[in-house]
XYZ file of N, CA and C in Angstrom:
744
model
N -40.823 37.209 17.095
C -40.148 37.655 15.876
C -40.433 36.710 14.723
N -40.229 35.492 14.973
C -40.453 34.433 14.123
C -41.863 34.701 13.514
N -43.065 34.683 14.324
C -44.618 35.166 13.354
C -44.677 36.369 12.686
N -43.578 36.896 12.729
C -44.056 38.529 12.255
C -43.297 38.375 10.920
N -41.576 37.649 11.057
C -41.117 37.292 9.754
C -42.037 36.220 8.913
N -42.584 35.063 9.461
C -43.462 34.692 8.339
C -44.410 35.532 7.681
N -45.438 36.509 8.459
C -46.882 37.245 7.831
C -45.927 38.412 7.285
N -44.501 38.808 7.140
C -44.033 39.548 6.094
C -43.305 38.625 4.883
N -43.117 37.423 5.009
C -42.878 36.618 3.691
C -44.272 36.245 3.023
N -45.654 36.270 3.590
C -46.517 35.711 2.769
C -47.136 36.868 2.472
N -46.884 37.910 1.684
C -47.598 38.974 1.821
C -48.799 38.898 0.844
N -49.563 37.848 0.284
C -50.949 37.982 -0.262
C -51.804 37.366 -0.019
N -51.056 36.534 1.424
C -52.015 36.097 2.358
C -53.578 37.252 2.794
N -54.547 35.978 3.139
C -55.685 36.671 3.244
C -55.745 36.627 4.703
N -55.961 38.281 5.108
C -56.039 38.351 6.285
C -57.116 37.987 7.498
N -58.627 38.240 6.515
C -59.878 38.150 7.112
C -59.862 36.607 7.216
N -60.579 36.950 8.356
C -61.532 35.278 8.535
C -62.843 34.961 8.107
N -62.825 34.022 7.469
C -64.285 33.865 6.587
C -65.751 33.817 8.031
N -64.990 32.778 9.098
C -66.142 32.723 9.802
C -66.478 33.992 10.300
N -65.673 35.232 10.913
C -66.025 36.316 11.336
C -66.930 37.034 10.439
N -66.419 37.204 9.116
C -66.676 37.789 8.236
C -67.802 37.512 8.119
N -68.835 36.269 7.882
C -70.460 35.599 7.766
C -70.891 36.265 9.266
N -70.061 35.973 10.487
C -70.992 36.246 11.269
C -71.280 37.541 11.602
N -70.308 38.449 11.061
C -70.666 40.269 10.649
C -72.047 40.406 10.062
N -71.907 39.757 8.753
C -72.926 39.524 8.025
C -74.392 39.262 8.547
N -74.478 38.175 9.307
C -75.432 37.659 9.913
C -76.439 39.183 10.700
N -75.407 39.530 11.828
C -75.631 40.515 12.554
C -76.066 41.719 11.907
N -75.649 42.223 10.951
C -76.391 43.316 9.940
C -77.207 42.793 9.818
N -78.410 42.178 9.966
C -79.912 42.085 9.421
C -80.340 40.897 10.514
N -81.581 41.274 10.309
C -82.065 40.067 10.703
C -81.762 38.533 10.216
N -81.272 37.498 11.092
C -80.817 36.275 10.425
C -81.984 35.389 9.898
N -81.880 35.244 8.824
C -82.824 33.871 8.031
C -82.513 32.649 7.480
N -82.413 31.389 8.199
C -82.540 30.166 7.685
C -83.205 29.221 7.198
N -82.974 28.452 6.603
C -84.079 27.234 6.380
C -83.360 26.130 6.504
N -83.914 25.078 7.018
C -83.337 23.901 7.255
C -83.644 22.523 6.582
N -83.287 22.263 5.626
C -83.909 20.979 4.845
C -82.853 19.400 5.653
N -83.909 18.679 4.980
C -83.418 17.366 4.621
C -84.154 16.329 4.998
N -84.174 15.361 4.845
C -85.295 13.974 5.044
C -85.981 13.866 6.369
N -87.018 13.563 6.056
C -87.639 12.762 7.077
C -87.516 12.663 8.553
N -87.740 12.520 9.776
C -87.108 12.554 11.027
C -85.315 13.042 10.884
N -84.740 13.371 10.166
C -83.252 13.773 10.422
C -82.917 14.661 11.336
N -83.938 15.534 11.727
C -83.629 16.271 13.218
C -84.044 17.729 12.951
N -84.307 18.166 11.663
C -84.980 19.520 11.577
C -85.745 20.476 12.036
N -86.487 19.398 12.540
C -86.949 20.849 14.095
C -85.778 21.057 15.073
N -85.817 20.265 15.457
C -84.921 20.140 16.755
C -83.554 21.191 16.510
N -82.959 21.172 15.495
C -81.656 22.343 15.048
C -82.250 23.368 14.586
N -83.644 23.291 14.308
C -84.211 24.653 13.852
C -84.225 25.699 15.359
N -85.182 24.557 16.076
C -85.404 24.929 17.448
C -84.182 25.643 18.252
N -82.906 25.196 18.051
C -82.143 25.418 18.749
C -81.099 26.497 18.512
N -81.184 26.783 16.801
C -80.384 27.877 16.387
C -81.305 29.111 16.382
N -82.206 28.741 16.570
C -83.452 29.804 16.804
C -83.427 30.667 18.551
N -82.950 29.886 19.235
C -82.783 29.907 20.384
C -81.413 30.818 20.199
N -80.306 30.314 20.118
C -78.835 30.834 19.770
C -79.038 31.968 19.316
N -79.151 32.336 18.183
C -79.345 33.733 17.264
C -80.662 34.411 17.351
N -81.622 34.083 18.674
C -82.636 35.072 18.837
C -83.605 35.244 17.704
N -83.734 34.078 17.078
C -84.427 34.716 15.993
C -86.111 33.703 16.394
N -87.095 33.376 15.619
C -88.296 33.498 15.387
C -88.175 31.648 14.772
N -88.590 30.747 15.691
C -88.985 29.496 15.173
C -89.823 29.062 14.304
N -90.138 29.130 13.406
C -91.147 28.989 12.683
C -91.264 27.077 11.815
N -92.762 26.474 12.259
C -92.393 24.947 11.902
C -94.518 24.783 11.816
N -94.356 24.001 11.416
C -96.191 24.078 10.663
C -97.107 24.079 12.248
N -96.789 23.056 13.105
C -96.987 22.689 14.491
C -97.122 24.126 15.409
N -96.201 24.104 15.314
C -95.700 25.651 15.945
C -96.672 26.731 15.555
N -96.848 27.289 14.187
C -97.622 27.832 14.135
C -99.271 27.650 14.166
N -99.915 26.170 14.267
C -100.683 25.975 14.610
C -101.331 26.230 15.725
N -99.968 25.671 16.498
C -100.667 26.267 18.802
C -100.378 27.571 18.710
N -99.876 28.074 17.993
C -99.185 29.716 18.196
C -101.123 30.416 18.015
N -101.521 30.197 16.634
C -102.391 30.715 16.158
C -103.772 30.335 17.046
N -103.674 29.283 17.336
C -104.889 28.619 18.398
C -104.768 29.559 19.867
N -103.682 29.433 20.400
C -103.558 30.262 21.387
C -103.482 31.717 21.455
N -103.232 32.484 20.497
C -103.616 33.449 20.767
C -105.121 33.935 19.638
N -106.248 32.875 19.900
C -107.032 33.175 19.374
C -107.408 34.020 17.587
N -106.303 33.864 16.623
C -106.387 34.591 15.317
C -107.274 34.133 14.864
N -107.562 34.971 13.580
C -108.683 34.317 12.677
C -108.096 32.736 12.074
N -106.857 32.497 11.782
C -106.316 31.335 11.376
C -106.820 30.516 13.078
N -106.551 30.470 13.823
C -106.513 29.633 15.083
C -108.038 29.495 15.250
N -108.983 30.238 15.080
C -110.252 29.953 15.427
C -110.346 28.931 14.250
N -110.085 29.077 12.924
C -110.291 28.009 11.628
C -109.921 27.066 12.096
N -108.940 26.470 13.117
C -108.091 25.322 13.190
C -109.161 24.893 14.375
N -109.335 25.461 15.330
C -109.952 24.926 16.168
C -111.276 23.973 16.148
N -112.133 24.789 14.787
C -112.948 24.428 14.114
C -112.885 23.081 13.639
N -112.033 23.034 12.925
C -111.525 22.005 11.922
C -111.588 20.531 13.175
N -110.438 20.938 14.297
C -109.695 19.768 14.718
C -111.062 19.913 15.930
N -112.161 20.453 16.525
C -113.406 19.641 17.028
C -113.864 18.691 16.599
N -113.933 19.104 14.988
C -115.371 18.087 14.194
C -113.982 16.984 13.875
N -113.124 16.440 14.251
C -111.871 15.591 14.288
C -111.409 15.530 12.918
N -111.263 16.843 12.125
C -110.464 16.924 10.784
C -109.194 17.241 11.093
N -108.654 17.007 9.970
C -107.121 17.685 10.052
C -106.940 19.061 9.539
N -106.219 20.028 9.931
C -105.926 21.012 9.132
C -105.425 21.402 8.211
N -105.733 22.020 6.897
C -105.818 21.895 5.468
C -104.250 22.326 5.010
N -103.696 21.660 4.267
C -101.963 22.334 4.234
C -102.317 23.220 3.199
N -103.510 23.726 2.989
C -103.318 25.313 2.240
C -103.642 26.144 3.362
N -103.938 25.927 4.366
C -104.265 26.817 5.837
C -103.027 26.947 6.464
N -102.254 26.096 6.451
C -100.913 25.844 7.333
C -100.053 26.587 6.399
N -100.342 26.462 5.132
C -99.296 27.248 4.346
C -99.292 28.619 4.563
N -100.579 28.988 4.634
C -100.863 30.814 4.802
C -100.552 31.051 6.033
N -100.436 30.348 6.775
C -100.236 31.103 8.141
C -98.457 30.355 7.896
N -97.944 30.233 7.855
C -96.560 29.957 7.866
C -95.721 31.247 7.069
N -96.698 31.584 5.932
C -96.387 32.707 5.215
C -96.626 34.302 5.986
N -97.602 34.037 6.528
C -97.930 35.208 7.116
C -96.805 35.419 8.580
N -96.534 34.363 9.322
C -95.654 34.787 10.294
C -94.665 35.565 9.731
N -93.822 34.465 8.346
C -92.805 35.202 7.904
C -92.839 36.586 7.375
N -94.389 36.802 7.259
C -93.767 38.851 6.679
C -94.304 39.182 7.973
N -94.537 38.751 9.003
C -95.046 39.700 10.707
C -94.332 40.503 10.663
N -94.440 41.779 11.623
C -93.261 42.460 11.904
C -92.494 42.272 12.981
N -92.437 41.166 13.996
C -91.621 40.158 14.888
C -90.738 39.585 13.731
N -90.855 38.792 12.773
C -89.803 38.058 11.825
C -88.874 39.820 10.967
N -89.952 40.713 10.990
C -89.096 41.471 10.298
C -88.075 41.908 11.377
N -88.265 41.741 12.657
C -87.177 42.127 13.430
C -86.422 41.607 13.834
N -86.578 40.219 14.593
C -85.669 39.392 14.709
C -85.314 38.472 13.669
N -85.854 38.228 12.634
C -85.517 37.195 11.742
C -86.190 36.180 11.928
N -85.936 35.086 11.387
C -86.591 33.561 11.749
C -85.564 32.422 10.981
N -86.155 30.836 11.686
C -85.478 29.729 11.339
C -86.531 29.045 10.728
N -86.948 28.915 9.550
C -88.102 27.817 9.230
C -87.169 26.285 8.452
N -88.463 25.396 9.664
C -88.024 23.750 9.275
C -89.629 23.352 8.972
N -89.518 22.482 7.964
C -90.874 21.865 7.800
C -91.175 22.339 6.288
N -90.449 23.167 5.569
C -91.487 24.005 4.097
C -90.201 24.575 3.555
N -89.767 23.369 2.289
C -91.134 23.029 1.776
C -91.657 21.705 2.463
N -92.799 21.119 2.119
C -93.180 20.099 2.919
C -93.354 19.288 1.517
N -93.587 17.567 2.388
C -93.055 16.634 1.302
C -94.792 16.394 0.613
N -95.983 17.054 1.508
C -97.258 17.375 0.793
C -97.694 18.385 -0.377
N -97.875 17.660 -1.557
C -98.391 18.400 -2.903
C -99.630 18.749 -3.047
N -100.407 18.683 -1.301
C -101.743 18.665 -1.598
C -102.683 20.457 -1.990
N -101.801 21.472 -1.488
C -102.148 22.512 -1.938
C -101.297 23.132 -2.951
N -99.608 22.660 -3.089
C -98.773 23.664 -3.516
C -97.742 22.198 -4.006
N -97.531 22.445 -5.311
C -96.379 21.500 -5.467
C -95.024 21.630 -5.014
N -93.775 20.669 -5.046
C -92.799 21.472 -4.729
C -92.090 22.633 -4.770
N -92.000 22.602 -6.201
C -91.884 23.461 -7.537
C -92.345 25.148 -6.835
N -93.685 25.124 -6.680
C -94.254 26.438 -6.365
C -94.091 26.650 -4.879
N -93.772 25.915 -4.148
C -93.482 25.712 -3.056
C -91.837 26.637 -2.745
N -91.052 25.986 -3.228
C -89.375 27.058 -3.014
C -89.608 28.209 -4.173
N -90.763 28.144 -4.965
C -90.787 29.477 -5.777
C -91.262 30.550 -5.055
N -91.845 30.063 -3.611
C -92.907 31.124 -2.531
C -91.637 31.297 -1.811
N -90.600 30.289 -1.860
C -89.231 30.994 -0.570
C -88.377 32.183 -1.416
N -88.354 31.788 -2.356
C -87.115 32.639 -3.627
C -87.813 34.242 -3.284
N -89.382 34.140 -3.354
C -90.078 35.333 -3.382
C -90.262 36.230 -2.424
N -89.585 35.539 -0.965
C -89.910 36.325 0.039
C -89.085 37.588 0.157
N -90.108 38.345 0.621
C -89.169 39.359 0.724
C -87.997 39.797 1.718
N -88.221 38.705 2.742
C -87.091 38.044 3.754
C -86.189 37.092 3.482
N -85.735 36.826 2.235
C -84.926 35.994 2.033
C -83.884 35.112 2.905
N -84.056 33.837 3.026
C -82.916 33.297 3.669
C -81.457 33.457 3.296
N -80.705 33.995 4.514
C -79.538 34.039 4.180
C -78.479 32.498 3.805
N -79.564 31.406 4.823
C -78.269 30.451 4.636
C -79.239 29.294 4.455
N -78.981 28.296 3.364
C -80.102 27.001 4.393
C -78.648 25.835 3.975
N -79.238 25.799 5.588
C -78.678 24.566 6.100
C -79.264 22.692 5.721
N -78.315 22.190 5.175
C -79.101 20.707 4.613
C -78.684 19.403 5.370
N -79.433 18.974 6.533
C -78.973 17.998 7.274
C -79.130 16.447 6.214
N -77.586 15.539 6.410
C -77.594 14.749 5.579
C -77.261 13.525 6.803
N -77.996 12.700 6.423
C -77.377 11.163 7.162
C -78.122 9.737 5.883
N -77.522 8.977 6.186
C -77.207 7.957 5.581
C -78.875 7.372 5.781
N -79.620 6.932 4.509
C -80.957 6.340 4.829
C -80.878 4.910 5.321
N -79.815 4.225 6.097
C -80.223 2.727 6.829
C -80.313 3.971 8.136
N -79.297 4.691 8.682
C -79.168 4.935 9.872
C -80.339 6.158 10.128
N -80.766 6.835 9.341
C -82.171 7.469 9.463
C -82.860 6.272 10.098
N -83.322 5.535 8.732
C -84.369 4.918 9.288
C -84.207 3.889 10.442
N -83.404 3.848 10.779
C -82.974 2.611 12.390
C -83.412 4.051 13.201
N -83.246 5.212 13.477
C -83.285 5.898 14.230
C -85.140 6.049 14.458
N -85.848 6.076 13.124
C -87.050 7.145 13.089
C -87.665 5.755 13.681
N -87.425 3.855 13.364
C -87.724 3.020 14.069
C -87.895 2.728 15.289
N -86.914 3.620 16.140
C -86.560 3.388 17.049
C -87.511 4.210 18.203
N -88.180 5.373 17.415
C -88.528 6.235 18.627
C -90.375 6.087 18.941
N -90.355 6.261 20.208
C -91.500 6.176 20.436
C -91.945 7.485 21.278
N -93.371 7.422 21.632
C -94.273 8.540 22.033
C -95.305 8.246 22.693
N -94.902 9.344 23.923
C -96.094 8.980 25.331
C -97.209 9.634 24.566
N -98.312 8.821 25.178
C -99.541 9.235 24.435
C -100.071 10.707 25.015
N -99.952 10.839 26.269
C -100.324 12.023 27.003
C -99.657 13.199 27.040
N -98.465 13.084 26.946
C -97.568 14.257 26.925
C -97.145 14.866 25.058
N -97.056 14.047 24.526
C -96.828 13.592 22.650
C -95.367 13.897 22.659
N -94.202 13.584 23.799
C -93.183 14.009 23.962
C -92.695 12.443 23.083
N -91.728 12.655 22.033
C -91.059 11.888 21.186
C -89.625 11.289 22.453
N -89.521 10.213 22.065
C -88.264 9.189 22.754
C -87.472 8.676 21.961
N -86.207 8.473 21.932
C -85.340 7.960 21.086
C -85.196 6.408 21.962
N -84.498 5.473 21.132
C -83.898 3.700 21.629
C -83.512 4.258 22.336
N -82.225 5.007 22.847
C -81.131 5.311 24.174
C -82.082 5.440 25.391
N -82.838 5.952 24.932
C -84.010 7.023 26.126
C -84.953 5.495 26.980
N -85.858 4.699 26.184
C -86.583 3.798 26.670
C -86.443 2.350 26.751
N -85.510 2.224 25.907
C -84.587 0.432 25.335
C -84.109 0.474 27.030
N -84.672 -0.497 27.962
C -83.996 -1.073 29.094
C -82.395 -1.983 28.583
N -82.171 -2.748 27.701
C -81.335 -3.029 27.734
C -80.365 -1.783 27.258
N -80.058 -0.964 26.160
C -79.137 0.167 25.785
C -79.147 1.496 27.180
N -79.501 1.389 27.935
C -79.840 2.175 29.430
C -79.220 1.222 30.344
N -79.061 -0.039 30.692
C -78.447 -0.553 31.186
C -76.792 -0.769 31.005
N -76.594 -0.550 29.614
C -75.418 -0.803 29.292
C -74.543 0.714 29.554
N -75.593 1.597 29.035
C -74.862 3.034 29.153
C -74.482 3.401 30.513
N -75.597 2.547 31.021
C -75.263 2.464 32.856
C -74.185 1.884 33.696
N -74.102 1.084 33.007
C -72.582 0.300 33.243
C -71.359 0.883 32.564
N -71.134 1.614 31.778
C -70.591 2.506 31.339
C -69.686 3.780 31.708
N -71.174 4.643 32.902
C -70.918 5.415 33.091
C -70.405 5.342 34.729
N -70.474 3.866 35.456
C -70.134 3.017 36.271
C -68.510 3.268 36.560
N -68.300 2.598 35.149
C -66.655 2.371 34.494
C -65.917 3.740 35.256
N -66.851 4.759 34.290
C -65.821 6.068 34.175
C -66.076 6.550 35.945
N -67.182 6.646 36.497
C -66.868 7.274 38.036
C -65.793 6.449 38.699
N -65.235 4.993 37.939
C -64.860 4.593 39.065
C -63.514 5.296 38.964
N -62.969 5.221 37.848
C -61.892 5.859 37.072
C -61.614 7.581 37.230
N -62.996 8.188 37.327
C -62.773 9.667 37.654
C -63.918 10.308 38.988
N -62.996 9.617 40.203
C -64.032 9.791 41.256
C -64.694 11.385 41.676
N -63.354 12.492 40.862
C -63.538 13.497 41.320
C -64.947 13.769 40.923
N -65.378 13.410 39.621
C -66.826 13.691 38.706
C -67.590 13.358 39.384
N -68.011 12.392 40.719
C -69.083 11.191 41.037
C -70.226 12.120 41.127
N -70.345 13.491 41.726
C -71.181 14.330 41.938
C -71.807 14.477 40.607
N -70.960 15.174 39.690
C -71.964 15.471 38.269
C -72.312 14.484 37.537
N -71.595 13.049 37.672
C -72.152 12.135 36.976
C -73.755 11.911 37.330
N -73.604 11.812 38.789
C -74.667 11.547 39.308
C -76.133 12.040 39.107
N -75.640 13.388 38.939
C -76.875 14.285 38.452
C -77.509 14.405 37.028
N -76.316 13.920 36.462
C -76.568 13.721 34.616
C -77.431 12.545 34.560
N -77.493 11.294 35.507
C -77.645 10.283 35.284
C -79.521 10.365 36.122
N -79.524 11.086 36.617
C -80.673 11.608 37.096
C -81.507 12.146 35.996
N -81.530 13.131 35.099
C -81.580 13.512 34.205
C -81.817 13.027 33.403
N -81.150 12.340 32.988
C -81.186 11.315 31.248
C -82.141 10.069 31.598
N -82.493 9.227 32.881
C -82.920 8.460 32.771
C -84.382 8.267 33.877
N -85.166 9.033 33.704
C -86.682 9.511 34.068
C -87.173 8.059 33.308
N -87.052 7.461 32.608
C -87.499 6.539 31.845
C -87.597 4.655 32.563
N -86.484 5.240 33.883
C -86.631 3.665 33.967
C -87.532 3.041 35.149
N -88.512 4.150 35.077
C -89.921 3.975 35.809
C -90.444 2.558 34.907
N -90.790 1.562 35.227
C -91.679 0.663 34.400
C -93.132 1.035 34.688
N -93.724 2.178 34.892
C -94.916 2.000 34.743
C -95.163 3.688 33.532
N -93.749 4.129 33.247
C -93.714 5.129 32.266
C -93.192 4.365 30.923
N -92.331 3.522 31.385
C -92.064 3.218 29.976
C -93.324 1.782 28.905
N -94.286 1.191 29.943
C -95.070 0.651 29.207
C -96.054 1.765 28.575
N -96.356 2.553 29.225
C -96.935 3.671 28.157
C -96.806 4.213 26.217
N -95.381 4.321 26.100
C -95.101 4.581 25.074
C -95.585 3.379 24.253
N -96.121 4.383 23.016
C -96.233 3.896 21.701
C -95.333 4.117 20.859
N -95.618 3.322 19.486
C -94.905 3.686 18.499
C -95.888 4.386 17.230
N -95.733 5.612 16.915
C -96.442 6.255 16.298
C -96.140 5.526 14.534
N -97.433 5.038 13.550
C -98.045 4.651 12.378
C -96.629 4.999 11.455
N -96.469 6.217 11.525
C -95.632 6.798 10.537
C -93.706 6.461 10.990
N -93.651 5.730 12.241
C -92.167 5.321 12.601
C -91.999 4.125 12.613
N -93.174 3.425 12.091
C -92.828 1.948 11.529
C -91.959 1.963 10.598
N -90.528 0.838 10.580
C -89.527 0.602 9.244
C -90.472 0.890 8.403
N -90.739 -0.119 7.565
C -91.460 0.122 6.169
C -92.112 1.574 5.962
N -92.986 2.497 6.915
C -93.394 3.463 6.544
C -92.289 4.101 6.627
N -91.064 4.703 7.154
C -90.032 5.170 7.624
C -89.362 5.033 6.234
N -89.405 3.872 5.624
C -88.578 3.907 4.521
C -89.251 4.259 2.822
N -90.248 4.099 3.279
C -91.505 4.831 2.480
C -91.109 6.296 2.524
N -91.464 6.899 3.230
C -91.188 8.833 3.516
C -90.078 9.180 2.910
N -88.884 8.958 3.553
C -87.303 8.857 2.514
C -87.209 8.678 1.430
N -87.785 7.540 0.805
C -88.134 7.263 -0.352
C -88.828 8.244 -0.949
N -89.933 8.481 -0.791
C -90.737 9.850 -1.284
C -89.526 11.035 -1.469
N -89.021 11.444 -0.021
C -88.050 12.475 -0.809
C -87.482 12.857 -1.186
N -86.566 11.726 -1.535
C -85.561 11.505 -2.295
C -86.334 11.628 -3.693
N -87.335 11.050 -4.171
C -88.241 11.176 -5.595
C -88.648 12.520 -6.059
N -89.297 12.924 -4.856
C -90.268 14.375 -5.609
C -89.475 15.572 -4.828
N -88.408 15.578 -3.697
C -88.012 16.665 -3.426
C -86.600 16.872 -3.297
N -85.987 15.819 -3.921
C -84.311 16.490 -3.435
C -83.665 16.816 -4.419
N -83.863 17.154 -5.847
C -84.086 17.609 -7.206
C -84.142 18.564 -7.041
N -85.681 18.969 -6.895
C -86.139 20.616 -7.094
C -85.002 21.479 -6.043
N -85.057 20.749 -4.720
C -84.658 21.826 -3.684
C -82.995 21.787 -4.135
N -81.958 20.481 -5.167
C -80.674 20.944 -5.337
C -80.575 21.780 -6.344
C-alpha cells in the first residue's frame, strides 16, 4: 500500500527508464559504436568485447588486414604484396578497406564496433577529414564511447607490457612481473585459507592466470619500441595535440 500511495503523490514522475529505453533503441537497428581515447587505454580490447555482447561486426585496422589477407580480396592480395617485399601497409589502403567493411552488407546487418579510426596518422587523411568520413557514413554511430584514464597511469601501464615474439600475444606487469605474481599469490593463499569452501575454484583460476611462471616463457618476452616510457609518453602527447580537439 505504502508504494502505490507514494507513485500516486508523485504524479509527474517519469515513469520510463532511460537505460531500457537506449537499449530498445539499440535493438531497432543495427548497433554502431566507436570507441575513442589515447593510446594503449584498452580500445580494442572493449571494442572486441562489446562486439562480442551485442553481436555486432569488430572492425580495427589489424583486423581488417588478416580478414582481407585471408580471405584472399583484392585489398589482401595488395597487402600481401606489400608486407613480402618487408613494407608496411599504406594507411590510405587500411583506410579503404576499413571503409569498405563498414558499408558490407554483414555491417549493414549486424552493425559494427570500430576502434582504431580515427587514427593518430595524418599520413593519408588528416584528422579533420578523418571524423568528416564518420559524420558521412551512411551507418552512423549510434553511441561513441570515450575511454578516459589519467596519463601517469596510462603510461605506467603501456610501460609495463610486453610481447612474445612468436605468438605477438601482448602481457600486462600482473601477467609476467615474478615479483607482482608472487604477491598476488600470497594473496590468494590468504583468502583459501579464510574461504576453504572456494579451494577448488581458486585453484583453477590460479591455473589460468598464471601460464607465465614457466621461466623459460617468460625470458622470451620483449618489450615492443613503441612501449618504452618516453615513447609511451610521446603518443599521448601527440593526442592530446592533434586529436582530442577535433574529436570534442
Amino acid at each position: 500500500m505504502a508504494s502505490q500511495e507514494e507513485k500516486q503523490a508523485q504524479p509527474f514522475a517519469d515513469i520510463f527508464d532511460e537505460d531500457e529505453a537506449e537499449k530498445s533503441f539499440l535493438l531497432s537497428k543495427p548497433t554502431c559504436l566507436i570507441i575513442l581515447g589515447k593510446p594503449g587505454s584498452g580500445k580494442k580490447t572493449l571494442a572486441r568485447k562489446l562486439a562480442q555482447i551485442w553481436k555486432c561486426v569488430f572492425i580495427e585496422a589489424l583486423e581488417v588486414i588478416q580478414m582481407n589477407i585471408h580471405e584472399e580480396t583484392e585489398y589482401g592480395l595488395k597487402c600481401q604484396e606489400l608486407l613480402f617485399k618487408g613494407q608496411s601497409v599504406s594507411e590510405e589502403l587500411v583506410t579503404e578497406m576499413i571503409l569498405k567493411k563498414i558499408e558490407s552488407p554483414e555491417v549493414a546487418h549486424f552493425g559494427y564496433v570500430l576502434s582504431g579510426f580515427p587514427s593518430l596518422s595524418e599520413e593519408y587523411m588528416t584528422i579533420s577529414q578523418q571524423i568528416e568520413k564518420i559524420t558521412n557514413l551512411k551507418l552512423k554511430p549510434d553511441f561513441l564511447i570515450n575511454i578516459k584514464c589519467s596519463d601517469y597511469d596510462l603510461c605506467k601501464r603501456i610501460s609495463g607490457q610486453r610481447q612474445h615474439p612468436d605468438s605477438g600475444q601482448i602481457y600486462q606487469r600482473n601477467q609476467w612481473d615474478p615479483n607482482i605474481i608472487e604477491k598476488h599469490k600470497k594473496e590468494k593463499d590468504q583468502q583459501e585459507e579464510e574461504n576453504e569452501e572456494d579451494d577448488e575454484e581458486q585453484e583453477e583460476e590460479e591455473t589460468a592466470e598464471d601460464p607465465l611462471m614457466v621461466s623459460e616463457f617468460l625470458h622470451q618476452l620483449v618489450q615492443r619500441p613503441e612501449d618504452i616510457l618516453e615513447n609511451a609518453e610521446e603518443r599521448v602527447g601527440m593526442y592530446k595535440d592533434i586529436m582530442l580537439h577535433p574529436l570534442e
